[in-house]
XYZ file of C-alpha atoms in Angstrom:
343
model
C 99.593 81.305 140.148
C 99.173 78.740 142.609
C 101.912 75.895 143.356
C 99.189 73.134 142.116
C 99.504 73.752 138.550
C 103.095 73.183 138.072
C 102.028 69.617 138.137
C 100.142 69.986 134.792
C 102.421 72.750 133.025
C 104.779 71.388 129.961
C 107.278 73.587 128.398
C 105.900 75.293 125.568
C 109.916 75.295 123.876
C 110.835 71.465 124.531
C 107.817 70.133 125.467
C 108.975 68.447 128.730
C 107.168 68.393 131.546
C 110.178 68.400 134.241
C 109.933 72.183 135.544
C 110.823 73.646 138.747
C 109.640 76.787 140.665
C 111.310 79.976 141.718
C 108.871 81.834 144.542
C 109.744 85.431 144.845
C 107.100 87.033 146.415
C 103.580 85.472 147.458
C 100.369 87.301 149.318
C 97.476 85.688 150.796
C 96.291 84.161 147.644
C 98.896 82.971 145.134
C 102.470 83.655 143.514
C 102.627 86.808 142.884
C 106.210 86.808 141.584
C 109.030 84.113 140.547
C 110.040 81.994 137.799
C 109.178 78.980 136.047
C 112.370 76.801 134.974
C 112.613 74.374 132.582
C 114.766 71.540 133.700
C 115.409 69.907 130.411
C 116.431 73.130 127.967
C 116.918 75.642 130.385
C 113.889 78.084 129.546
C 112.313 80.570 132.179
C 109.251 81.909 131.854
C 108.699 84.777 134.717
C 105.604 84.918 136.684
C 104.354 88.910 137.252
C 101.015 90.073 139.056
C 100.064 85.772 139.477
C 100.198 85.382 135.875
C 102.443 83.248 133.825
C 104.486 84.331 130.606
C 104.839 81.572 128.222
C 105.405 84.011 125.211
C 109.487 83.717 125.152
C 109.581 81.734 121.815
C 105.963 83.493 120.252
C 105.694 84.016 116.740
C 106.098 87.270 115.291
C 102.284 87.286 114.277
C 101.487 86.681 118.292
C 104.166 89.012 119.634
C 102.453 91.445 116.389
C 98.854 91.288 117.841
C 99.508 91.728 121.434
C 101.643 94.925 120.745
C 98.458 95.890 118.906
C 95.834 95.146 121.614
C 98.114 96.766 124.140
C 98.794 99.738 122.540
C 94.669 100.418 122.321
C 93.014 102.785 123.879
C 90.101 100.402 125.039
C 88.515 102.624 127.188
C 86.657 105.733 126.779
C 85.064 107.347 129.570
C 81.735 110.256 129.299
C 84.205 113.262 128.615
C 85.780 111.483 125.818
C 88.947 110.598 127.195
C 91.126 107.567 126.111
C 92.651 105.013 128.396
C 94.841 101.937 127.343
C 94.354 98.874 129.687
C 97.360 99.801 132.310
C 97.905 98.827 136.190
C 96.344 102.491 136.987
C 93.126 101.945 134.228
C 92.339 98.868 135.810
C 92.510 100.585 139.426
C 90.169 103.516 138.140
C 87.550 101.704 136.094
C 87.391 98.509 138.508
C 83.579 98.697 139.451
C 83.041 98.741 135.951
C 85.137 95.396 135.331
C 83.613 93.588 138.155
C 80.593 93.681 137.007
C 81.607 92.359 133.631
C 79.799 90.889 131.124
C 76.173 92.138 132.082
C 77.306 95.652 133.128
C 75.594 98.121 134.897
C 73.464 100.252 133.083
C 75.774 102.978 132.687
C 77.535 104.903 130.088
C 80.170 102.433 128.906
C 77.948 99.414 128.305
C 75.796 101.464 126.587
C 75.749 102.196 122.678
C 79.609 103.673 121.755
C 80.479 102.540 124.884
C 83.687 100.495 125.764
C 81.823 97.522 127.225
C 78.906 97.475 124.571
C 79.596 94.348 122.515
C 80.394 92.227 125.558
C 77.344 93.706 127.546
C 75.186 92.478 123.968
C 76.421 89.184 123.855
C 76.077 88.386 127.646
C 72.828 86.234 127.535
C 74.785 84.267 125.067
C 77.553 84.043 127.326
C 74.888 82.661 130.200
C 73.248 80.875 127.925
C 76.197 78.782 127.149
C 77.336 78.731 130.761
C 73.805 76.655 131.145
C 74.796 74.418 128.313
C 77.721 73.601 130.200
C 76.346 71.857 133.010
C 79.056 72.284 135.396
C 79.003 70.571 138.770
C 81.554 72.144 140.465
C 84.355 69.274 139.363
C 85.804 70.230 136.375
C 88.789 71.664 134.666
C 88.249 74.008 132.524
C 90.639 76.098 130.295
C 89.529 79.694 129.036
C 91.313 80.476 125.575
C 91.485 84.200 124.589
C 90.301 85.008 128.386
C 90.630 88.938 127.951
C 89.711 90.273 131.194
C 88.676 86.815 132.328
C 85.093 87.220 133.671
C 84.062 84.158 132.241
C 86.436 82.089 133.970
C 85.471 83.830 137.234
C 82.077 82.779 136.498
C 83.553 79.540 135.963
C 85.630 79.294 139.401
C 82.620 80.575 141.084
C 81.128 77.258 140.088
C 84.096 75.565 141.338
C 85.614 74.296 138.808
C 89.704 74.469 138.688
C 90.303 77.061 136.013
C 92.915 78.235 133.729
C 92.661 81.683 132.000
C 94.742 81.993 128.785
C 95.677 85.059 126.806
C 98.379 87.071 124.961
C 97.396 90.512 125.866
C 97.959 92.274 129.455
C 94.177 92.706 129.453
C 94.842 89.523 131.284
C 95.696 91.209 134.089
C 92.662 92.611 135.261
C 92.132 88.948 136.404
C 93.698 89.710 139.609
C 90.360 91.881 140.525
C 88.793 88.337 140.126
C 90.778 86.069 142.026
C 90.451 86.992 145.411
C 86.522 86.114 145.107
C 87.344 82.492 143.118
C 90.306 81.981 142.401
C 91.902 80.580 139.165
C 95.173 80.392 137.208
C 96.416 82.601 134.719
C 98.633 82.121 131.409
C 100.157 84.520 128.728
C 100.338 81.982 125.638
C 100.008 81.601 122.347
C 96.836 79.220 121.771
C 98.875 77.222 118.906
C 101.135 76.431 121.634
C 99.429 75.717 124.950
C 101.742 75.619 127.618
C 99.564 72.346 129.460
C 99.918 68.566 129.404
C 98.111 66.379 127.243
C 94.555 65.451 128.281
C 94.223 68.083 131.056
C 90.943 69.321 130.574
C 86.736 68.463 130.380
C 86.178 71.324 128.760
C 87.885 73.817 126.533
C 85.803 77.287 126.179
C 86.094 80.270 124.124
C 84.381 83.546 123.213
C 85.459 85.430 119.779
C 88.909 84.338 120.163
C 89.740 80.916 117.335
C 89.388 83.149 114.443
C 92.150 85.235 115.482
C 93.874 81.982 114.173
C 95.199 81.501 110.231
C 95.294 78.257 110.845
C 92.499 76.663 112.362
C 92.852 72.871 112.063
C 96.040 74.038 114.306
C 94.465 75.278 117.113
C 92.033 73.023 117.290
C 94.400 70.014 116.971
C 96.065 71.788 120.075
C 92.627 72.215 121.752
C 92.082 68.185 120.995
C 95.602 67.529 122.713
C 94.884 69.361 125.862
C 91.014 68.131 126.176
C 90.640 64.694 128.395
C 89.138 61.681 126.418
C 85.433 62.654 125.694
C 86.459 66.263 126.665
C 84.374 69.064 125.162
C 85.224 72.527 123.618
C 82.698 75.135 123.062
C 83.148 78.912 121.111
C 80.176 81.406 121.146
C 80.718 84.686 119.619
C 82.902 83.871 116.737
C 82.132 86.018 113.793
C 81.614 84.194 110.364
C 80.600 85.358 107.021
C 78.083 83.479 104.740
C 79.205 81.548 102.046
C 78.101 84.390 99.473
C 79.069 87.281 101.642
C 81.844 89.455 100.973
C 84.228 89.580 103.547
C 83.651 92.996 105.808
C 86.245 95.738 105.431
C 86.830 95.874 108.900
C 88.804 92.814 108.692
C 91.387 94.701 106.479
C 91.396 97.602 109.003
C 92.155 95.200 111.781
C 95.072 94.054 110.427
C 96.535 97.192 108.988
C 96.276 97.677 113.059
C 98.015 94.595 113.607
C 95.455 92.640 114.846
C 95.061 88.894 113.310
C 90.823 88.692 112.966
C 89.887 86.582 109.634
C 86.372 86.120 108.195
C 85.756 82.407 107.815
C 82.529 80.714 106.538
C 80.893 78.176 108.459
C 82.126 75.131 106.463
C 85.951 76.278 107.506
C 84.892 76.261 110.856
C 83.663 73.041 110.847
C 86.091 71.676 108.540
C 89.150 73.140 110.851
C 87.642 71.175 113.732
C 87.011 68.087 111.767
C 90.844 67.969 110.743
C 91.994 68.826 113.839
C 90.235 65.537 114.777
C 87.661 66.500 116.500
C 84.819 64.712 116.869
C 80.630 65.152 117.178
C 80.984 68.617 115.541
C 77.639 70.537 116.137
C 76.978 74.101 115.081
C 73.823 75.590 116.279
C 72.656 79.204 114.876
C 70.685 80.723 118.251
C 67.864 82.984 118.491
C 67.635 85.955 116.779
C 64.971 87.513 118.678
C 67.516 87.458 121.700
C 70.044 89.022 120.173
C 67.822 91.773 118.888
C 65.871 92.219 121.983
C 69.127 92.658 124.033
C 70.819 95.655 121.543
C 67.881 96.928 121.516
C 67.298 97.274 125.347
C 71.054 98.562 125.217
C 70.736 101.030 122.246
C 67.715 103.076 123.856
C 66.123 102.984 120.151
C 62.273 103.444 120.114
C 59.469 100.486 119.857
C 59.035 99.563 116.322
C 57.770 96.513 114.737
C 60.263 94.638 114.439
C 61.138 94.124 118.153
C 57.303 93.258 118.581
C 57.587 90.314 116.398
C 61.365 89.611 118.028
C 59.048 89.636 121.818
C 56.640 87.847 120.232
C 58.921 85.028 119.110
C 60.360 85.073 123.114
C 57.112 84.612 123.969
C 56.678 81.620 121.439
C 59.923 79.611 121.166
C 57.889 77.150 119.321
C 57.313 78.959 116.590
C 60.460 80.947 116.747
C 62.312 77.151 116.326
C 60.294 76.222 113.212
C 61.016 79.759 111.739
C 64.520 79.409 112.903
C 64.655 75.975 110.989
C 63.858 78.195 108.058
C 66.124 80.348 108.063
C 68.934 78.094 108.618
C 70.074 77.938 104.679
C 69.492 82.008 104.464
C 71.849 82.367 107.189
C 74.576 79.842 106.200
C 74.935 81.234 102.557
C 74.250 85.018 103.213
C 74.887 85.699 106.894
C 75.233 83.572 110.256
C 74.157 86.130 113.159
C 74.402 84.411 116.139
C 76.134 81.045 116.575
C 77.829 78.314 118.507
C 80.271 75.529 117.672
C 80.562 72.344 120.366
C 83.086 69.465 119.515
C 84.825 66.363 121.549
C 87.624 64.698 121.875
């Protein structure tokens, strides 16, 4: 962390915003050790490798998950060995983080690889970087940051950035920061450990429906977001109103992990109460998405993917038969998706 933030930090036990700073250690670049005290009830929250732990008072659902996610052996190199995400992983696969989310052709962003369902949703992580706009001037706060490329793309921009997330994959941030830097936070995103009306914009990729209680998080999401602030999710998964929920979800939390299927209509309903406003959920291009596992999963030409180029090549047409398909997709299945709300 860097001394800055302190000034728009709130306890996440009391709530009060009168905190003090404990530097232990500090490189070239930021904090690398210390403490964060609360003045009013006495809390500390210890600051390890730059990043911030706001987890002392988490849940036992939170605490639950990130035992989960750190116990995993993410990583699985050619020869089939297994590596959870520790100082000396990050260290060995580095190159391979670095060049997060759009990979580099190799084995682990490839199909079965460790990196394959972030490499196949990276145009829709560029694509909504474009959305965005960014000048260069805003705040932005990453929820469910994982290793935090996006908000590297977003400091690159210069933007001030926070990166939030339970897990330590948080940690492979600090291959980031020297390049652009930003701040780092372990917290729960029920209880986010900033000031009221902090940020423009509050962004997240497949993170909110690790919630069980949405209009929660995104009440908290309105709190931290200045007036007319924006948030924006991509990569969500959702389930169509007839669609039975996948079994997968059961095996994720039989892991421990907290992933629930929700239908569109609970999405938007969960930002709506959690007063939100301008709600707009926009189902993308399927050809994209097709196109790009396809490129990734070496399969053969087929006819499919001509029709899928053919609707890249057309996006006129693809819109209209987009528009069609927007009713097949709500009821049955979503695909590709993106919610944007304001404050």
């Amino acid at each position: 962390m860097k001394e800055p933030i302190l000034k728009f930090l709130r306890c996440p036990s009391c709530k009060n915003t009168s905190l003090s700073l404990n530097k232990r250690i500090v490189d070239d670049v930021e904090i690398r050790s210390g403490e964060i005290n609360c003045v009013n009830c006495g809390a500390v929250y210890r600051i390890k490798e730059g990043i911030i732990d706001f987890l002392n008072n988490a849940n036992d659902r939170v605490m639950r998950e990130r035992k989960a996610m750190d116990d995993d052996e993410y990583i699985t190199d050619n020869s089939g060995n297994k590596y959870q995400i520790t100082p000396e992983t990050i260290e060995k696969f580095k190159d391979k983080f670095l060049v997060l989310p759009h990979g580099d052709g190799t084995y682990f962003f490839k199909r079965g690889g460790s990196f394959q369902s972030i490499t196949e949703a990276a145009d829709r992580f560029y694509s909504a970087l474009r959305e965005l706009h960014l000048t260069g001037k805003e705040k932005i706060l990453e929820l469910g940051a994982s290793f935090s490329y996006a908000s590297s793309k977003f400091a690159k921009t210069g933007c001030s950035v926070a990166a939030l997330d339970i897990s330590n994959y948080l940690k492979v941030s600090s291959l980031f920061v020297r390049d652009a830097y930003y701040d780092r936070v372990f917290s729960d995103m029920h209880n986010i450990p900033f000031q009221d009306n902090t940020f423009d914009i509050v962004f997240g990729a497949a993170v909110v429906h690790h919630s069980n209680n949405l209009k929660a998080v995104f009440s908290e999401i309105r709190r931290v977001l200045k007036p007319g602030g924006k948030v924006m999710l991509i990569n969500e998964p959702s389930r169509g109103i007839f669609e039975k929920i996948h079994p997968v979800f059961k095996e994720m939390e039989n892991k421990g992990y907290g992933d629930i299927s929700y239908t569109i209509p609970q999405w938007r309903k969960g930002a709506r109460k959690g007063g939100l406003k301008k709600i707009k959920i926009e189902f993308l291009s399927l050809a994209d998405d097709y196109i790009t596992r396809h490129k990734n999963r070496d399969t053969r030409d087929n006819f499919k993917l001509r029709l899928m180029r053919f609707f890249q090549n057309h996006r006129g047409i693809e819109k209209l038969a987009l528009a069609l398909c927007i009713l097949p997709r709500l009821l049955f299945r979503q695909k590709s998706w993106r919610l944007t709300a304001y404050k």
